[in-house]
């Protein structure tokens, strides 16, 4: 298969392209980036995230809902606590690669 054919075939996979777009849009908000960084260090509940980022629980909860609706993070119920974590190793890699790239660009 030629490169041109490969690109054309990829361009026809609108569902895949839409999913990729959603992933990057979801990570494109400064507050969500802070949350993702916190969760890259390990699972946390809303109170822990709110405390470490020094933000209100309501604003954190709103952003967590966005990330969860796009399958960027997952939630596990432990007793009465909701524990949030990155959805899988792919999300972890995408986020960490973006972080490394941004740090490299900053010098």
PDB file of C-alpha atoms in Angstrom:
ATOM      1  CA  UNK A   1       0.000   0.000   0.000  1.00  0.00           C
ATOM      2  CA  UNK A   2       1.360   3.417  -0.914  1.00  0.00           C
ATOM      3  CA  UNK A   3       1.538   6.288   1.554  1.00  0.00           C
ATOM      4  CA  UNK A   4      -1.148   8.116  -0.416  1.00  0.00           C
ATOM      5  CA  UNK A   5      -3.500   5.127  -0.176  1.00  0.00           C
ATOM      6  CA  UNK A   6      -2.806   4.750   3.512  1.00  0.00           C
ATOM      7  CA  UNK A   7      -3.590   8.423   4.138  1.00  0.00           C
ATOM      8  CA  UNK A   8      -6.795   8.235   2.090  1.00  0.00           C
ATOM      9  CA  UNK A   9      -7.944   5.133   3.969  1.00  0.00           C
ATOM     10  CA  UNK A  10      -7.214   6.764   7.310  1.00  0.00           C
ATOM     11  CA  UNK A  11      -9.093   9.893   6.231  1.00  0.00           C
ATOM     12  CA  UNK A  12     -12.199   7.776   5.640  1.00  0.00           C
ATOM     13  CA  UNK A  13     -12.261   6.484   9.231  1.00  0.00           C
ATOM     14  CA  UNK A  14     -14.327   9.376  10.560  1.00  0.00           C
ATOM     15  CA  UNK A  15     -15.316   7.547  13.754  1.00  0.00           C
ATOM     16  CA  UNK A  16     -11.660   6.987  14.663  1.00  0.00           C
ATOM     17  CA  UNK A  17     -10.741  10.566  13.766  1.00  0.00           C
ATOM     18  CA  UNK A  18     -13.635  11.876  15.877  1.00  0.00           C
ATOM     19  CA  UNK A  19     -12.481   9.765  18.843  1.00  0.00           C
ATOM     20  CA  UNK A  20      -8.914  11.068  18.549  1.00  0.00           C
ATOM     21  CA  UNK A  21     -10.266  14.617  18.364  1.00  0.00           C
ATOM     22  CA  UNK A  22     -12.309  14.106  21.541  1.00  0.00           C
ATOM     23  CA  UNK A  23      -9.275  12.767  23.400  1.00  0.00           C
ATOM     24  CA  UNK A  24      -7.165  15.800  22.525  1.00  0.00           C
ATOM     25  CA  UNK A  25      -9.995  18.284  23.146  1.00  0.00           C
ATOM     26  CA  UNK A  26     -10.586  16.703  26.548  1.00  0.00           C
ATOM     27  CA  UNK A  27      -6.945  17.244  27.430  1.00  0.00           C
ATOM     28  CA  UNK A  28      -6.987  20.800  26.075  1.00  0.00           C
ATOM     29  CA  UNK A  29      -8.191  22.600  29.193  1.00  0.00           C
ATOM     30  CA  UNK A  30      -5.719  23.920  31.811  1.00  0.00           C
ATOM     31  CA  UNK A  31      -7.745  22.645  34.774  1.00  0.00           C
ATOM     32  CA  UNK A  32      -8.164  19.222  33.198  1.00  0.00           C
ATOM     33  CA  UNK A  33      -4.424  19.105  32.494  1.00  0.00           C
ATOM     34  CA  UNK A  34      -3.754  19.772  36.195  1.00  0.00           C
ATOM     35  CA  UNK A  35      -6.197  17.020  37.151  1.00  0.00           C
ATOM     36  CA  UNK A  36      -4.602  14.594  34.706  1.00  0.00           C
ATOM     37  CA  UNK A  37      -1.169  15.415  36.099  1.00  0.00           C
ATOM     38  CA  UNK A  38      -2.416  14.725  39.626  1.00  0.00           C
ATOM     39  CA  UNK A  39      -3.986  11.438  38.526  1.00  0.00           C
ATOM     40  CA  UNK A  40      -0.814  10.457  36.682  1.00  0.00           C
ATOM     41  CA  UNK A  41       0.733  10.213  40.156  1.00  0.00           C
ATOM     42  CA  UNK A  42      -1.947   7.784  41.335  1.00  0.00           C
ATOM     43  CA  UNK A  43      -5.656   7.371  42.073  1.00  0.00           C
ATOM     44  CA  UNK A  44      -7.336  10.137  44.092  1.00  0.00           C
ATOM     45  CA  UNK A  45     -10.762  11.186  45.279  1.00  0.00           C
ATOM     46  CA  UNK A  46     -12.325  14.603  44.634  1.00  0.00           C
ATOM     47  CA  UNK A  47     -11.262  15.968  48.015  1.00  0.00           C
ATOM     48  CA  UNK A  48      -7.633  14.989  47.463  1.00  0.00           C
ATOM     49  CA  UNK A  49      -7.576  16.540  43.984  1.00  0.00           C
ATOM     50  CA  UNK A  50      -9.336  19.668  45.245  1.00  0.00           C
ATOM     51  CA  UNK A  51      -6.874  20.065  48.117  1.00  0.00           C
ATOM     52  CA  UNK A  52      -3.723  19.503  46.087  1.00  0.00           C
ATOM     53  CA  UNK A  53      -4.857  21.842  43.279  1.00  0.00           C
ATOM     54  CA  UNK A  54      -6.357  24.348  45.732  1.00  0.00           C
ATOM     55  CA  UNK A  55      -9.603  24.519  43.775  1.00  0.00           C
ATOM     56  CA  UNK A  56     -13.232  24.059  44.753  1.00  0.00           C
ATOM     57  CA  UNK A  57     -14.661  20.570  44.790  1.00  0.00           C
ATOM     58  CA  UNK A  58     -17.489  21.672  42.499  1.00  0.00           C
ATOM     59  CA  UNK A  59     -15.119  22.868  39.765  1.00  0.00           C
ATOM     60  CA  UNK A  60     -13.028  19.701  40.105  1.00  0.00           C
ATOM     61  CA  UNK A  61     -16.163  17.537  39.978  1.00  0.00           C
ATOM     62  CA  UNK A  62     -17.324  19.292  36.819  1.00  0.00           C
ATOM     63  CA  UNK A  63     -14.009  18.694  35.052  1.00  0.00           C
ATOM     64  CA  UNK A  64     -13.885  15.087  36.267  1.00  0.00           C
ATOM     65  CA  UNK A  65     -17.324  14.542  34.727  1.00  0.00           C
ATOM     66  CA  UNK A  66     -16.055  15.837  31.374  1.00  0.00           C
ATOM     67  CA  UNK A  67     -12.981  13.607  31.509  1.00  0.00           C
ATOM     68  CA  UNK A  68     -15.052  10.618  32.542  1.00  0.00           C
ATOM     69  CA  UNK A  69     -17.654  11.143  29.802  1.00  0.00           C
ATOM     70  CA  UNK A  70     -14.845  10.995  27.230  1.00  0.00           C
ATOM     71  CA  UNK A  71     -13.255   7.880  28.786  1.00  0.00           C
ATOM     72  CA  UNK A  72     -10.087   9.722  29.777  1.00  0.00           C
ATOM     73  CA  UNK A  73     -10.477   8.758  33.428  1.00  0.00           C
ATOM     74  CA  UNK A  74     -12.382   6.058  35.268  1.00  0.00           C
ATOM     75  CA  UNK A  75     -14.015   5.961  38.668  1.00  0.00           C
ATOM     76  CA  UNK A  76     -14.100   3.150  41.179  1.00  0.00           C
ATOM     77  CA  UNK A  77     -16.473   3.215  44.114  1.00  0.00           C
ATOM     78  CA  UNK A  78     -14.855   2.260  47.407  1.00  0.00           C
ATOM     79  CA  UNK A  79     -17.410   2.428  50.205  1.00  0.00           C
ATOM     80  CA  UNK A  80     -18.797   5.971  49.868  1.00  0.00           C
ATOM     81  CA  UNK A  81     -15.740   7.308  48.050  1.00  0.00           C
ATOM     82  CA  UNK A  82     -15.319   7.747  44.319  1.00  0.00           C
ATOM     83  CA  UNK A  83     -11.685   7.099  43.426  1.00  0.00           C
ATOM     84  CA  UNK A  84     -10.541   8.510  40.090  1.00  0.00           C
ATOM     85  CA  UNK A  85      -7.656   7.295  37.958  1.00  0.00           C
ATOM     86  CA  UNK A  86      -6.456   7.554  34.379  1.00  0.00           C
ATOM     87  CA  UNK A  87      -8.489   5.203  32.190  1.00  0.00           C
ATOM     88  CA  UNK A  88      -5.605   3.077  30.899  1.00  0.00           C
ATOM     89  CA  UNK A  89      -1.922   3.018  29.986  1.00  0.00           C
ATOM     90  CA  UNK A  90      -2.637   4.598  26.597  1.00  0.00           C
ATOM     91  CA  UNK A  91      -4.062   7.733  28.212  1.00  0.00           C
ATOM     92  CA  UNK A  92      -1.094   7.766  30.598  1.00  0.00           C
ATOM     93  CA  UNK A  93       1.317   7.583  27.624  1.00  0.00           C
ATOM     94  CA  UNK A  94      -0.483  10.287  25.626  1.00  0.00           C
ATOM     95  CA  UNK A  95      -0.458  12.622  28.624  1.00  0.00           C
ATOM     96  CA  UNK A  96       3.156  11.954  29.581  1.00  0.00           C
ATOM     97  CA  UNK A  97       4.344  12.306  25.967  1.00  0.00           C
ATOM     98  CA  UNK A  98       2.556  15.659  25.760  1.00  0.00           C
ATOM     99  CA  UNK A  99       4.170  16.745  29.015  1.00  0.00           C
ATOM    100  CA  UNK A 100       7.655  15.720  27.864  1.00  0.00           C
ATOM    101  CA  UNK A 101       7.138  17.480  24.527  1.00  0.00           C
ATOM    102  CA  UNK A 102       5.963  20.709  26.203  1.00  0.00           C
ATOM    103  CA  UNK A 103       8.903  20.671  28.646  1.00  0.00           C
ATOM    104  CA  UNK A 104      11.294  20.102  25.737  1.00  0.00           C
ATOM    105  CA  UNK A 105       9.805  23.060  23.843  1.00  0.00           C
ATOM    106  CA  UNK A 106      10.128  25.298  26.894  1.00  0.00           C
ATOM    107  CA  UNK A 107      13.821  24.526  27.007  1.00  0.00           C
TER     108      UNK A 107
END
